Tab-separated table of C-alpha atoms and ligand atoms in Angstrom:
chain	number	residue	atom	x	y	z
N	1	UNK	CA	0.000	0.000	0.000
N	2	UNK	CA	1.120	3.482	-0.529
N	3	UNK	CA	0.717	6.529	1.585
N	4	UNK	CA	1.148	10.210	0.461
N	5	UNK	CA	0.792	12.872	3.094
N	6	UNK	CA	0.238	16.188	2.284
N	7	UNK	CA	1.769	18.890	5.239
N	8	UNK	CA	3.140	21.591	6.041
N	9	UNK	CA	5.145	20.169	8.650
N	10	UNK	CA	6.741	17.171	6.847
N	11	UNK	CA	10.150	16.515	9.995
N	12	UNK	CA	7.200	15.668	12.307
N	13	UNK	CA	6.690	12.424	10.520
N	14	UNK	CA	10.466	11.715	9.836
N	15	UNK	CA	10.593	9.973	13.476
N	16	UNK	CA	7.640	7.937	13.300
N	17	UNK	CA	8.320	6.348	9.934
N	18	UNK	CA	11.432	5.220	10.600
N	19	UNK	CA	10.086	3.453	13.750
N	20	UNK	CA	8.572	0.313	14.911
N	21	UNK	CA	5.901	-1.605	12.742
N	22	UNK	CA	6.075	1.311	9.920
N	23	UNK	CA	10.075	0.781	9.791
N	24	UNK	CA	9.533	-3.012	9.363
N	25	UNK	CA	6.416	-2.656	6.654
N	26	UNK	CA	8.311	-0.732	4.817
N	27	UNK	CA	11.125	-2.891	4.949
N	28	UNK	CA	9.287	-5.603	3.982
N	29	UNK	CA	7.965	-3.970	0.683
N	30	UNK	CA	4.249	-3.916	2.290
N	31	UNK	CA	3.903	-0.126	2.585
N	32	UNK	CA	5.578	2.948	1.133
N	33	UNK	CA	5.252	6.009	2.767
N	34	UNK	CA	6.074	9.292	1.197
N	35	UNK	CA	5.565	13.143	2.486
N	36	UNK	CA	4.558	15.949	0.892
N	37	UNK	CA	5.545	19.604	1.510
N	38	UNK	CA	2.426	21.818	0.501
N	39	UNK	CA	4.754	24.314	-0.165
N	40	UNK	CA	6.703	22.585	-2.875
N	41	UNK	CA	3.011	23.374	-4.608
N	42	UNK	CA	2.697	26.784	-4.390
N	43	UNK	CA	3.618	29.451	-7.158
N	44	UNK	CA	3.387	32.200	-4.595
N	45	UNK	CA	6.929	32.985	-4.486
N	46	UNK	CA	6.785	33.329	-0.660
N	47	UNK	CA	5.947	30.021	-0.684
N	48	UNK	CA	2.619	31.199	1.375
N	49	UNK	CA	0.161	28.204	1.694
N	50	UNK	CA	-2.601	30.213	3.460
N	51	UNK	CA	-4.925	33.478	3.331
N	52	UNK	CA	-7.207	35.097	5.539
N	53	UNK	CA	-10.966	33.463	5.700
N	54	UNK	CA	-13.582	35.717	3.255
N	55	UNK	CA	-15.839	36.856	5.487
N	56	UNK	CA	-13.860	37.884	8.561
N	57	UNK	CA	-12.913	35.890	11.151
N	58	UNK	CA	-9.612	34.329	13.059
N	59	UNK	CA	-7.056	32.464	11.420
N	60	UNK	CA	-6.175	31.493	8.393
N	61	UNK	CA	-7.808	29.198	6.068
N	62	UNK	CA	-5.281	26.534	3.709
N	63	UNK	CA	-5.536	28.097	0.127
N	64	UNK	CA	-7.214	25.666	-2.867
N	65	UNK	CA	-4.480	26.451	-5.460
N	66	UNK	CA	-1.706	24.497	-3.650
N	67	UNK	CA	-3.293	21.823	-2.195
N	68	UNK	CA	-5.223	20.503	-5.334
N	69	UNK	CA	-1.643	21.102	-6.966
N	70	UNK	CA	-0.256	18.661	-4.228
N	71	UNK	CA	-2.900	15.853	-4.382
N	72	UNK	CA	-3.270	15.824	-8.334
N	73	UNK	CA	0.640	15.633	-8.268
N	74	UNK	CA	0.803	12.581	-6.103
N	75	UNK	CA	-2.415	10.733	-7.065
N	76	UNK	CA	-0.539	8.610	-9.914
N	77	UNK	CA	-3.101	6.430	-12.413
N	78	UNK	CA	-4.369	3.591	-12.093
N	79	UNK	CA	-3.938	3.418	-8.545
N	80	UNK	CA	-7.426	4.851	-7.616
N	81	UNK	CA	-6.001	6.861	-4.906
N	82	UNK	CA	-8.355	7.273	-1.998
N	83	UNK	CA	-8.175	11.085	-0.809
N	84	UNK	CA	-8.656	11.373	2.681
N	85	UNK	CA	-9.411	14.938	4.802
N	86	UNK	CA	-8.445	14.971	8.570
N	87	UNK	CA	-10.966	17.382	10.269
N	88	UNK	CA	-12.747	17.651	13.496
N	89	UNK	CA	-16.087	16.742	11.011
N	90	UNK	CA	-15.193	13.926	9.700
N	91	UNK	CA	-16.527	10.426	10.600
N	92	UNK	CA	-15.374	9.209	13.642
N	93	UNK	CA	-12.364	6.507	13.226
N	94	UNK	CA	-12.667	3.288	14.004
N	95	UNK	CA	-11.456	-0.562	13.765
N	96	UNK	CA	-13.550	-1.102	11.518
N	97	UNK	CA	-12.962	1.856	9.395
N	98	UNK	CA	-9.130	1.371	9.843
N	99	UNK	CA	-10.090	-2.465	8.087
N	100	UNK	CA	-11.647	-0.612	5.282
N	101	UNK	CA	-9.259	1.584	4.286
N	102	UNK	CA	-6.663	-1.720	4.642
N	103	UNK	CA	-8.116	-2.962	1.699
N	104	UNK	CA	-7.084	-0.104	-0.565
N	105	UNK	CA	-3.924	0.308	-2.583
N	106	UNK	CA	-3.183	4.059	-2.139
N	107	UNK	CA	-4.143	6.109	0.460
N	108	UNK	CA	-3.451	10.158	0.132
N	109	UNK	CA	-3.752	12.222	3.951
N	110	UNK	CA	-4.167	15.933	3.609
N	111	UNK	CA	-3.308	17.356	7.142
N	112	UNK	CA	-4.933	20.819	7.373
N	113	UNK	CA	-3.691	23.746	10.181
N	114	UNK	CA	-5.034	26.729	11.651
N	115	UNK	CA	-8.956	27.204	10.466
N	116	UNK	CA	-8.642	24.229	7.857
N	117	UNK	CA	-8.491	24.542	4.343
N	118	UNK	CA	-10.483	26.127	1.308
N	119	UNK	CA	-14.328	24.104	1.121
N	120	UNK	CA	-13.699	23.807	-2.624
N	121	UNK	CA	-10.852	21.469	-2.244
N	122	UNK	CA	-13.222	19.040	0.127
N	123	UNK	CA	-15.990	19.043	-2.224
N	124	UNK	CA	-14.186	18.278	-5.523
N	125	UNK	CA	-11.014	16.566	-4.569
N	126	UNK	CA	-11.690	14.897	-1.097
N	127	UNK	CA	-12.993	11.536	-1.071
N	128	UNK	CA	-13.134	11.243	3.028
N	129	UNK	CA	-12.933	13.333	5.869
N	130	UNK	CA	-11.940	11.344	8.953
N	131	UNK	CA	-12.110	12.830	12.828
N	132	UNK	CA	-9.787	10.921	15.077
N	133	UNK	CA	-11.917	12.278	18.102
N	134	UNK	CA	-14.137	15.466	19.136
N	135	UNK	CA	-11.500	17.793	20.200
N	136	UNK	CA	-9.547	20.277	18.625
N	137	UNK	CA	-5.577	19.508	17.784
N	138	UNK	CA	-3.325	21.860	16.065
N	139	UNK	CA	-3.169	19.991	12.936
N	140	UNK	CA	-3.843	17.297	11.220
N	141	UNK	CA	-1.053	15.181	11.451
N	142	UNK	CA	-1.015	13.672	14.740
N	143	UNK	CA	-4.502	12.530	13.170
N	144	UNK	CA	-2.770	10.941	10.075
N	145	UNK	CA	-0.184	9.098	12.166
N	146	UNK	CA	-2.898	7.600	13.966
N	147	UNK	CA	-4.513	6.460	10.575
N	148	UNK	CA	-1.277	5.206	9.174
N	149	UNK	CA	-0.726	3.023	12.402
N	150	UNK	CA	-3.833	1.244	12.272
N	151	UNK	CA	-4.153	0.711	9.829
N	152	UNK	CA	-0.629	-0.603	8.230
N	153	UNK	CA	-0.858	-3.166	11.411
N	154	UNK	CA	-4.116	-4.671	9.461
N	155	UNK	CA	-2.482	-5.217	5.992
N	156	UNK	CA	-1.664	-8.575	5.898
N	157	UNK	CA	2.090	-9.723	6.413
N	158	UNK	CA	2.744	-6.410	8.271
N	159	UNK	CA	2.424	-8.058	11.598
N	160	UNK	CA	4.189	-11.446	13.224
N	161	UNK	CA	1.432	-14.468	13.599
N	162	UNK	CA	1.404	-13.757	17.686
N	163	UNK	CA	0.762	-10.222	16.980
N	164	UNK	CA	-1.955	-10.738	14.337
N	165	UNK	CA	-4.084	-12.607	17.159
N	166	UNK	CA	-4.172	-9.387	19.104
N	167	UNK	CA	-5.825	-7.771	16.274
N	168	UNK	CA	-8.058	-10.123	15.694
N	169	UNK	CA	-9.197	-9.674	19.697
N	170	UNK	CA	-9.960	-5.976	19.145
N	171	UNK	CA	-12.466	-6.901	15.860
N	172	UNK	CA	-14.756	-8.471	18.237
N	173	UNK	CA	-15.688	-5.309	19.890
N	174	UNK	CA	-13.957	-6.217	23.408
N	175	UNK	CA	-11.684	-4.399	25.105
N	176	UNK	CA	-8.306	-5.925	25.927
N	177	UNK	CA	-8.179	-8.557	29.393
N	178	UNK	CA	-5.488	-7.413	32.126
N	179	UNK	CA	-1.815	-7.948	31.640
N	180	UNK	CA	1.048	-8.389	34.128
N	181	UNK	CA	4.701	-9.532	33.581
N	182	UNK	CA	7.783	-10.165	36.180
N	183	UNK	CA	7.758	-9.936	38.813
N	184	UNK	CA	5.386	-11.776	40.526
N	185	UNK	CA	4.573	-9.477	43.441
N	186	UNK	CA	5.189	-5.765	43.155
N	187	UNK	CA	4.709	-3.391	45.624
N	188	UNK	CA	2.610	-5.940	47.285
N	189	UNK	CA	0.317	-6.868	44.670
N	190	UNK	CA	0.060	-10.194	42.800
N	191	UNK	CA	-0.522	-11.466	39.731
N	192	UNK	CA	-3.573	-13.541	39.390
N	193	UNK	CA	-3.449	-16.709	40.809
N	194	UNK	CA	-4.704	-18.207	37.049
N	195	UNK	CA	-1.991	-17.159	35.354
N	196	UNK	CA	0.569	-18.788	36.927
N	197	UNK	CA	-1.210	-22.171	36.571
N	198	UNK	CA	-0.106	-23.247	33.491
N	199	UNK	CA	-3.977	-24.244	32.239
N	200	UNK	CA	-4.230	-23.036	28.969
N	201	UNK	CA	-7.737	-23.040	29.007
N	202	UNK	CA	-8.625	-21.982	32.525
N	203	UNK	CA	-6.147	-19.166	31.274
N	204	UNK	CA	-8.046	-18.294	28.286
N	205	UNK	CA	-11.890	-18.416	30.150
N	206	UNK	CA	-10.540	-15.900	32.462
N	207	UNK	CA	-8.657	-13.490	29.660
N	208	UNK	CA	-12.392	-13.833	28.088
N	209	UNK	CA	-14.260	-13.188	30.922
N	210	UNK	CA	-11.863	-10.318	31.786
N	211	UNK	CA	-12.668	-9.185	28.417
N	212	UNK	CA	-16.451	-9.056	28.862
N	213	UNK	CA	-16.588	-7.678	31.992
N	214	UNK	CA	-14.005	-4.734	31.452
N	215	UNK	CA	-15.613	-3.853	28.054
N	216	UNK	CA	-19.571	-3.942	29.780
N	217	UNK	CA	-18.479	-1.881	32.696
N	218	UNK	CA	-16.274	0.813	31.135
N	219	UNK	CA	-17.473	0.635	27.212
N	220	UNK	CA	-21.009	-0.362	27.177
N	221	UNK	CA	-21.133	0.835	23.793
N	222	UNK	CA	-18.935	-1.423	22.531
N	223	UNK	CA	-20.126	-4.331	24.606
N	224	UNK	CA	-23.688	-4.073	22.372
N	225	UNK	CA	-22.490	-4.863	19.364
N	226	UNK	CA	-20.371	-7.743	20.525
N	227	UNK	CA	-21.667	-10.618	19.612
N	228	UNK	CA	-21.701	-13.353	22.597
N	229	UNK	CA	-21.078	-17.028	22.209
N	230	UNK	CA	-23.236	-19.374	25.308
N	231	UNK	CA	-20.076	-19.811	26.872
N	232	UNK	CA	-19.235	-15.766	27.295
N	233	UNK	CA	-22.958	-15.804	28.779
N	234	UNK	CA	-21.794	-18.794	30.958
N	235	UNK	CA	-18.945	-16.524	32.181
N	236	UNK	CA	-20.854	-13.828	32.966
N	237	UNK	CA	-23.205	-15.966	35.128
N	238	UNK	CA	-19.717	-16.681	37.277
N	239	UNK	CA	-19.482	-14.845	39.938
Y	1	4FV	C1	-8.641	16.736	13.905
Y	1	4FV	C2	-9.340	15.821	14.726
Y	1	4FV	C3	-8.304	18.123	14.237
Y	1	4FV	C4	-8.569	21.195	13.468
Y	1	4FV	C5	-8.000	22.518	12.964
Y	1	4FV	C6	-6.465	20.740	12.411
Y	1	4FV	C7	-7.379	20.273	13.476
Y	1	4FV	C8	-6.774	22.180	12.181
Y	1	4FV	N1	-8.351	16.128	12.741
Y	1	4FV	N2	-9.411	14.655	14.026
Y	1	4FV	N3	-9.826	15.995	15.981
Y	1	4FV	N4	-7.761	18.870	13.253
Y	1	4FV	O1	-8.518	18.557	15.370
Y	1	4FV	O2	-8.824	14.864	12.836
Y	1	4FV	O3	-7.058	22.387	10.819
């Protein structure tokens, strides 16, 4: 899969591509990353990006000329490249919206600033605006590492077999079950008594039931849509 960002910031993602599960995608030929200066797509010989908003008002609003510039420029043919808007409005991102976008071959991430950019640019170039929550960030490219990170983890062959299980936990709407590591006791607390026992299946009833009861208290949500096999109702009958 390929990924063109579009920013005016492009050193903020030269740490976390070279990091971690993007480092080792790319390395394995899965993913391609590449960033975009907006202002290598200006012909303003300031290399200004940005104007004041027409009708009064704070800020400054990302200007059209430039930014369909930069995502014509990097949308190559034939790769049906899916152009994607962070902003506050967008739909809210998800798992399963992360498993969507998995599926496609090129994925271009405008990250806006300041009041966001020119409405003309979403409504003839932008194929999805996505919100990574309902607050307000300083731009939009904490929002697109957040994108590229979940959803690189779901192409296939990005992650190792153990770590491809975890995903799969997430898909069924349930929060993760507890975790602990060495030691044994810390600061006077143990690890649970289960997990030390060596049953493989006692192990995984309590990891599930763990799982049900953390997502029903703190995510009820969530815990709707899961879908719940007899035995996770048998678990929740335990006391
Ligand atoms: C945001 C979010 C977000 C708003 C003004 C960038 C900023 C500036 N993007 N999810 N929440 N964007 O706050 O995606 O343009």
């Amino acid at each position: 899969m390929l990924f063109d960002i579009i920013t005016i910031f492009p050193e903020m993602f030269s740490g976390i591509i070279q990091q971690s599960i993007l480092k080792r995608a790319q390395e394995k030929g899965l993913v391609r990353i590449r960033i975009h200066n907006l202002r290598d797509f200006t012909s303003d010989k300031h290399r200004k990006i940005d104007d004041a908003p027409y009708g009064g008002g704070p800020g400054m609003v990302f200007k059209a000329e430039p930014l369909c510039r930069a995502i014509r420029a990097v949308s190559q043919e034939g790769l049906e490249a899916k152009k994607i808007y962070l902003s506050p409005e967008g739909d809210l991102f998800c798992h399963q919206m992360a498993k969507e976008l998995a599926q496609e071959s090129h994925l271009i991430l405008v990250c806006g600033h300041y009041e966001g950019i020119d409405q003309r640019v979403r409504d003839t170039l932008i194929d999805r605006e996505i919100s990574i929550g309902d607050y307000v960030l300083s731009g939009g490219e904490l929002p697109a590492m957040v994108v590229v990170d979940a959803v690189v983890r779901l192409i296939p062959g990005v992650l190792g077999s153990e770590e491809s299980l975890e995903v799969e936990s997430f898909s069924d709407y349930l929060l993760d079950y507890p975790q602990y590591t060495r030691p044994r006791s810390f600061e006077g607390r143990e690890v649970p008594e289960v997990l030390l026992s060596g049953h493989h299946e006692r192990i995984r009833k309590w990891r599930r039931k763990q799982s049900l009861l953390r997502t029903s208290q703190r995510r009820p949500d969530l815990f709707k849509k899961a879908i719940l096999s007899a035995e996770d109702i048998e678990l929740l009958k335990d006391p």
